[in-house]
One Martini backbone bead per residue (centre of mass of N, CA, C, O) as a GRO file, in nm:
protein
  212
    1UNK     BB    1  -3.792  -0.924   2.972
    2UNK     BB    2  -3.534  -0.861   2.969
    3UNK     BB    3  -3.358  -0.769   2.683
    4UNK     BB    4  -3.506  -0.670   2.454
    5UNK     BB    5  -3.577  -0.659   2.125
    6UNK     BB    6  -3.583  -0.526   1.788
    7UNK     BB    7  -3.708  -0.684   1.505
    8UNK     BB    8  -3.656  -0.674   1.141
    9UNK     BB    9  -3.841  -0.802   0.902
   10UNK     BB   10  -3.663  -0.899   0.579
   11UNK     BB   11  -3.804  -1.144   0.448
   12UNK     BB   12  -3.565  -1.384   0.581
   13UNK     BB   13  -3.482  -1.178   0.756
   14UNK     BB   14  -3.325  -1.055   1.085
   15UNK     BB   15  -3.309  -0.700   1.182
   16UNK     BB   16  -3.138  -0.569   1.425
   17UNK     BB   17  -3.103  -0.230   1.595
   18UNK     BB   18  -2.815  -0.363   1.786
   19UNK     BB   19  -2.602  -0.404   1.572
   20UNK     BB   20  -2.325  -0.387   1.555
   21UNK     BB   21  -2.036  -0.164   1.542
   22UNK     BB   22  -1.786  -0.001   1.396
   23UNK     BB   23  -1.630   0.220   1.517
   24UNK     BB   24  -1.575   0.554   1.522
   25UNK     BB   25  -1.446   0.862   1.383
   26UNK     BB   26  -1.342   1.180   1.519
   27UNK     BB   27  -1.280   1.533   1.424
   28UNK     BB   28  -1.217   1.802   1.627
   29UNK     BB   29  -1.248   2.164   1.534
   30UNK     BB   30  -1.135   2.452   1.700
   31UNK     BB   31  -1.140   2.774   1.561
   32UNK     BB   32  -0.840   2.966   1.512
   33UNK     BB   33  -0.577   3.137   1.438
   34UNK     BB   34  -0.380   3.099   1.690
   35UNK     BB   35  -0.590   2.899   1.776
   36UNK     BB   36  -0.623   2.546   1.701
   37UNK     BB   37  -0.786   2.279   1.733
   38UNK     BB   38  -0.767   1.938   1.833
   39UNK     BB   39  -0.999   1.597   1.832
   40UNK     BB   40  -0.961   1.272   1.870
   41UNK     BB   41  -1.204   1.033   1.844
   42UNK     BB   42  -1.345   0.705   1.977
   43UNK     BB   43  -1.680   0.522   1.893
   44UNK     BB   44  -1.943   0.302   2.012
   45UNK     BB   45  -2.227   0.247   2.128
   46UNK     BB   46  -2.262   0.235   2.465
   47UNK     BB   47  -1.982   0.368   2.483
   48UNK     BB   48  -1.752   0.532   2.575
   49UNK     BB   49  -1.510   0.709   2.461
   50UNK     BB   50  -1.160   0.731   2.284
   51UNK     BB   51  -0.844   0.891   2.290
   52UNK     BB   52  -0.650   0.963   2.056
   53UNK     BB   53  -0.608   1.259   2.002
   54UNK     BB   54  -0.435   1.618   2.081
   55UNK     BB   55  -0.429   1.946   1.997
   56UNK     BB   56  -0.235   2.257   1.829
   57UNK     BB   57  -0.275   2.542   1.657
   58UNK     BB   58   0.009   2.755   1.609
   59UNK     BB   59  -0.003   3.104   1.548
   60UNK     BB   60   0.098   3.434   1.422
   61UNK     BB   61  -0.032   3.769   1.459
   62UNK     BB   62   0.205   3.895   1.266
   63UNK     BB   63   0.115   3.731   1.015
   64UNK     BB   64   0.015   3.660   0.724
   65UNK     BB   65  -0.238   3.521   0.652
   66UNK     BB   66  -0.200   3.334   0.446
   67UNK     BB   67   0.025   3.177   0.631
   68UNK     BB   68  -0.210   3.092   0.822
   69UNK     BB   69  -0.377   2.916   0.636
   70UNK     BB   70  -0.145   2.723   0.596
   71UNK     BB   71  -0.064   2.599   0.819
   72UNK     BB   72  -0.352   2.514   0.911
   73UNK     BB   73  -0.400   2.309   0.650
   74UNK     BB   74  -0.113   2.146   0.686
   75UNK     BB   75  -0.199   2.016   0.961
   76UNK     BB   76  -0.448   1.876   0.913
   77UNK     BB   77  -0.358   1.713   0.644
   78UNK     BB   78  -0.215   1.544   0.867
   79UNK     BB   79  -0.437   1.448   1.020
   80UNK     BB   80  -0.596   1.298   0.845
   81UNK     BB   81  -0.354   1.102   0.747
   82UNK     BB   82  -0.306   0.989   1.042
   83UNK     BB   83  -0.598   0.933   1.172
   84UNK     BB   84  -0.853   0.885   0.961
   85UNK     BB   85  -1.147   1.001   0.965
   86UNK     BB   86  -1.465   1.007   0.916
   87UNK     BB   87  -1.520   1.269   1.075
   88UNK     BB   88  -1.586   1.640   1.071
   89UNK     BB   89  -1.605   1.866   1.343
   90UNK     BB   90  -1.717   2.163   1.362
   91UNK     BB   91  -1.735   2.518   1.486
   92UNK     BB   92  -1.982   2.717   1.477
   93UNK     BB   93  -2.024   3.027   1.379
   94UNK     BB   94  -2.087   3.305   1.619
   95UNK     BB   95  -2.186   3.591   1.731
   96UNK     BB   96  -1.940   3.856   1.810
   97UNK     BB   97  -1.818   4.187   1.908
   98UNK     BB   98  -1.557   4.065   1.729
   99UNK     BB   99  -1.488   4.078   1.424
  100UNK     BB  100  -1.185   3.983   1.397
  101UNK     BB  101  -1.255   3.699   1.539
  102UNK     BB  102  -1.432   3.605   1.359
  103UNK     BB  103  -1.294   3.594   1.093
  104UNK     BB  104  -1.089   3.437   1.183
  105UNK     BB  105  -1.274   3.141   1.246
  106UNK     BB  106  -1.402   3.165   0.981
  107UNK     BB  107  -1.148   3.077   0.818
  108UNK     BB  108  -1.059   2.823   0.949
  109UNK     BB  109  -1.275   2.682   0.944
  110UNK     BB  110  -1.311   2.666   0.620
  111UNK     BB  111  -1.033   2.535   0.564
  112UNK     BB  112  -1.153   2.241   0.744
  113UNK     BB  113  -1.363   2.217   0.534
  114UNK     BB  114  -1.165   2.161   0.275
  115UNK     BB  115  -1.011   1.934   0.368
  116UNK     BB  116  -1.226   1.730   0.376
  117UNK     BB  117  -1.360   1.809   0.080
  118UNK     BB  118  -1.107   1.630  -0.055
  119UNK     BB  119  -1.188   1.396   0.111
  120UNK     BB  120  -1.473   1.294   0.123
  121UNK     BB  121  -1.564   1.412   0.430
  122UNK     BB  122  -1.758   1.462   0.637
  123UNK     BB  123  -1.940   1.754   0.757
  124UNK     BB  124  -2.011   1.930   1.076
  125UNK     BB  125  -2.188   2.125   1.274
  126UNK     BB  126  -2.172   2.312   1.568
  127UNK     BB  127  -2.238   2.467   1.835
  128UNK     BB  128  -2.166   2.535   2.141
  129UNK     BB  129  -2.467   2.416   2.296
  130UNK     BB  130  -2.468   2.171   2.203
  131UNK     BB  131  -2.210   2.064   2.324
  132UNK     BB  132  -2.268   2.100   2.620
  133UNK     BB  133  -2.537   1.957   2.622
  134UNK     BB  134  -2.376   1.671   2.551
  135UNK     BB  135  -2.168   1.681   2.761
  136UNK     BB  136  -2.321   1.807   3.037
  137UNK     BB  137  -2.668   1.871   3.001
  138UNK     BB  138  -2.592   2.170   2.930
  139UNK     BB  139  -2.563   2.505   2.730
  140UNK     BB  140  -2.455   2.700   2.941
  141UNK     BB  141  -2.169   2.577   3.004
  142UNK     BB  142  -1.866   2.608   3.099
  143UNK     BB  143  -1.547   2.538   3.016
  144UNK     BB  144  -1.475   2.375   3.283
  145UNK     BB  145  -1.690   2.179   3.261
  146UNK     BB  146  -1.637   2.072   2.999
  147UNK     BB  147  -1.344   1.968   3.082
  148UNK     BB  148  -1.440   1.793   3.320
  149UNK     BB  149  -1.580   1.620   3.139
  150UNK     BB  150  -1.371   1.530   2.936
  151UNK     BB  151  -1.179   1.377   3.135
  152UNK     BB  152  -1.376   1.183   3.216
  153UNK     BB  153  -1.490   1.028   2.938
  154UNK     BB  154  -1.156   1.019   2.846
  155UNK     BB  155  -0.960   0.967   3.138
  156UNK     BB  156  -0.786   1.187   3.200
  157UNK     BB  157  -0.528   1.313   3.381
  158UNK     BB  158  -0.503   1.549   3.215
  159UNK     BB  159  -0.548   1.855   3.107
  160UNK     BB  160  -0.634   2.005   2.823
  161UNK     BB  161  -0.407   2.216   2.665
  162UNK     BB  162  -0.585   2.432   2.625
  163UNK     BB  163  -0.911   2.506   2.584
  164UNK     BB  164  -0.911   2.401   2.244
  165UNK     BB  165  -0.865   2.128   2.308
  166UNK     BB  166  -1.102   2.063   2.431
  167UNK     BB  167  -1.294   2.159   2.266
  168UNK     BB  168  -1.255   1.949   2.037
  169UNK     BB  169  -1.329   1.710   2.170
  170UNK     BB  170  -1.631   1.790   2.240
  171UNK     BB  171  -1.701   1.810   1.954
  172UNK     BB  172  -1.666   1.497   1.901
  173UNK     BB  173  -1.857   1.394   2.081
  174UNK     BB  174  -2.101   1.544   2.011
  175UNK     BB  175  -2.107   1.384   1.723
  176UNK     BB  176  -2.061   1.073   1.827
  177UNK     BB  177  -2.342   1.076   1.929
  178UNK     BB  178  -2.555   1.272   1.756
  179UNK     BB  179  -2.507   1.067   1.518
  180UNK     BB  180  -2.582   0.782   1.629
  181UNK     BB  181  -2.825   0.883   1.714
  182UNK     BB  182  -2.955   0.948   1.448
  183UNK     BB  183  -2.921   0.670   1.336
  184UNK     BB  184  -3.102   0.519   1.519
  185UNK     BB  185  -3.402   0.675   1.415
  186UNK     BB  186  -3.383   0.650   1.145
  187UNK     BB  187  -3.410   0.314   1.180
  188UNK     BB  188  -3.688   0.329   1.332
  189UNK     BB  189  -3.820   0.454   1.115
  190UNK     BB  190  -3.804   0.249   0.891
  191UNK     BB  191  -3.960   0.007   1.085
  192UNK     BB  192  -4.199   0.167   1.225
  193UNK     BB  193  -4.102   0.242   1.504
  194UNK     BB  194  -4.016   0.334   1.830
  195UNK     BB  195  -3.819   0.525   1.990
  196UNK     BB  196  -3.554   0.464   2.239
  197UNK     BB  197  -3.474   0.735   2.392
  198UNK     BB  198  -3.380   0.648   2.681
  199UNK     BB  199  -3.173   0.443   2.611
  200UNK     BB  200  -2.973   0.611   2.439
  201UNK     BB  201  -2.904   0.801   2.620
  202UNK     BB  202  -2.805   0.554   2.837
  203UNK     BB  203  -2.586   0.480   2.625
  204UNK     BB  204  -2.443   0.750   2.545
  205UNK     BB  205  -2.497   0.986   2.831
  206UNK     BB  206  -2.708   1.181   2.712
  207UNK     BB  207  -2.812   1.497   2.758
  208UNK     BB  208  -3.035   1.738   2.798
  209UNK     BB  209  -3.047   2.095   2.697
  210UNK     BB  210  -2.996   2.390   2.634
  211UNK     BB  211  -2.983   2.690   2.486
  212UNK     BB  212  -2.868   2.993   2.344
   0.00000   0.00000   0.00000
């Protein structure tokens, strides 16, 4: 019987689970004062995803804070602008020995949440292993893993450089996968269904993997 889907009947109508959507867009931003990451993907259930634009804001470190978080405000609000994502997905702040460099990412990224909240648009936080573990299946996977993930996943013949712009990739990638699962588990619960995990896995590549 390959191919059945499940139907829930609502009324006289009948509504599939596997209804097509419309591609969505996704903005992930890898915050940090010198260098602040950006990575726009699209994609819709079941196919890879597929590379928008990516880039890097770089400040300078010996510039007065105000300066350099005005800069990053206003290169992000150009993003928004210019490619108009449904979701802006952000990487949570977490606790780093360096707490200069924390402070730094903790304003960036506020700003970038500032940003996205000025024009109504949803903002996601995700982990740095929720990440790994979304695009490589490892959530302890290094930076290297994670850049040669998303370099197959996004067909990319070249490396996106530096380090920041793979991540905000990555970053996008990984809410674009798991707001997708989410949403269709959702679905399947209000049906009253049982979800069909490993199909979801399987069509949107997503495995599962560890936290740190």
């Amino acid at each position: 019987m390959g191919g059945a889907r499940d139907d829930v009947v609502h009324g006289a109508h009948a509504v599939t689970l596997y209804t097509p959507r419309p591609p969505a867009r996704v903005l992930g931003i890898d915050p940090g004062l010198t260098r602040c990451g950006l990575g726009v993907v699209q994609g819709v259930p079941g196919r890879p995803p597929g590379l928008v634009a990516v880039g890097v804001i770089r400040t300078v470190a010996g510039e007065d804070i105000s300066a350099r978080l005005l800069a990053i405000e206003e290169e992000i609000e150009s993003w928004l602008t210019e490619y108009r994502p449904d979701t802006v997905a952000v990487e949570r702040v977490f606790s780093q020995r360096n707490v200069r460099t924390v402070m730094g990412t903790a304003q960036a990224g506020a700003v970038a949440i500032v940003c996205a909240a000025r024009r109504g648009l949803p903002v996601a936080l995700h982990t740095p292993s929720e990440v790994k573990a979304a695009v490589t299946g490892n959530g302890r996977a290094d930076k290297e893993q994670v850049t040669t993930m998303v370099m197959r996943l996004l067909r990319m013949p070249d490396r996106p450089r530096p380090a920041d712009a793979a991540d905000a990739l990555a970053l996008a990638i990984c809410h674009l996968w798991r707001d997708t699962a989410t949403q269709r588990r959702a679905a399947v619960a209000r049906s009253g269904h049982r979800t069909p995990t490993a199909g979801l896995a399987a069509a949107g590549g997503v495995r599962s993997g560890g936290d740190t």
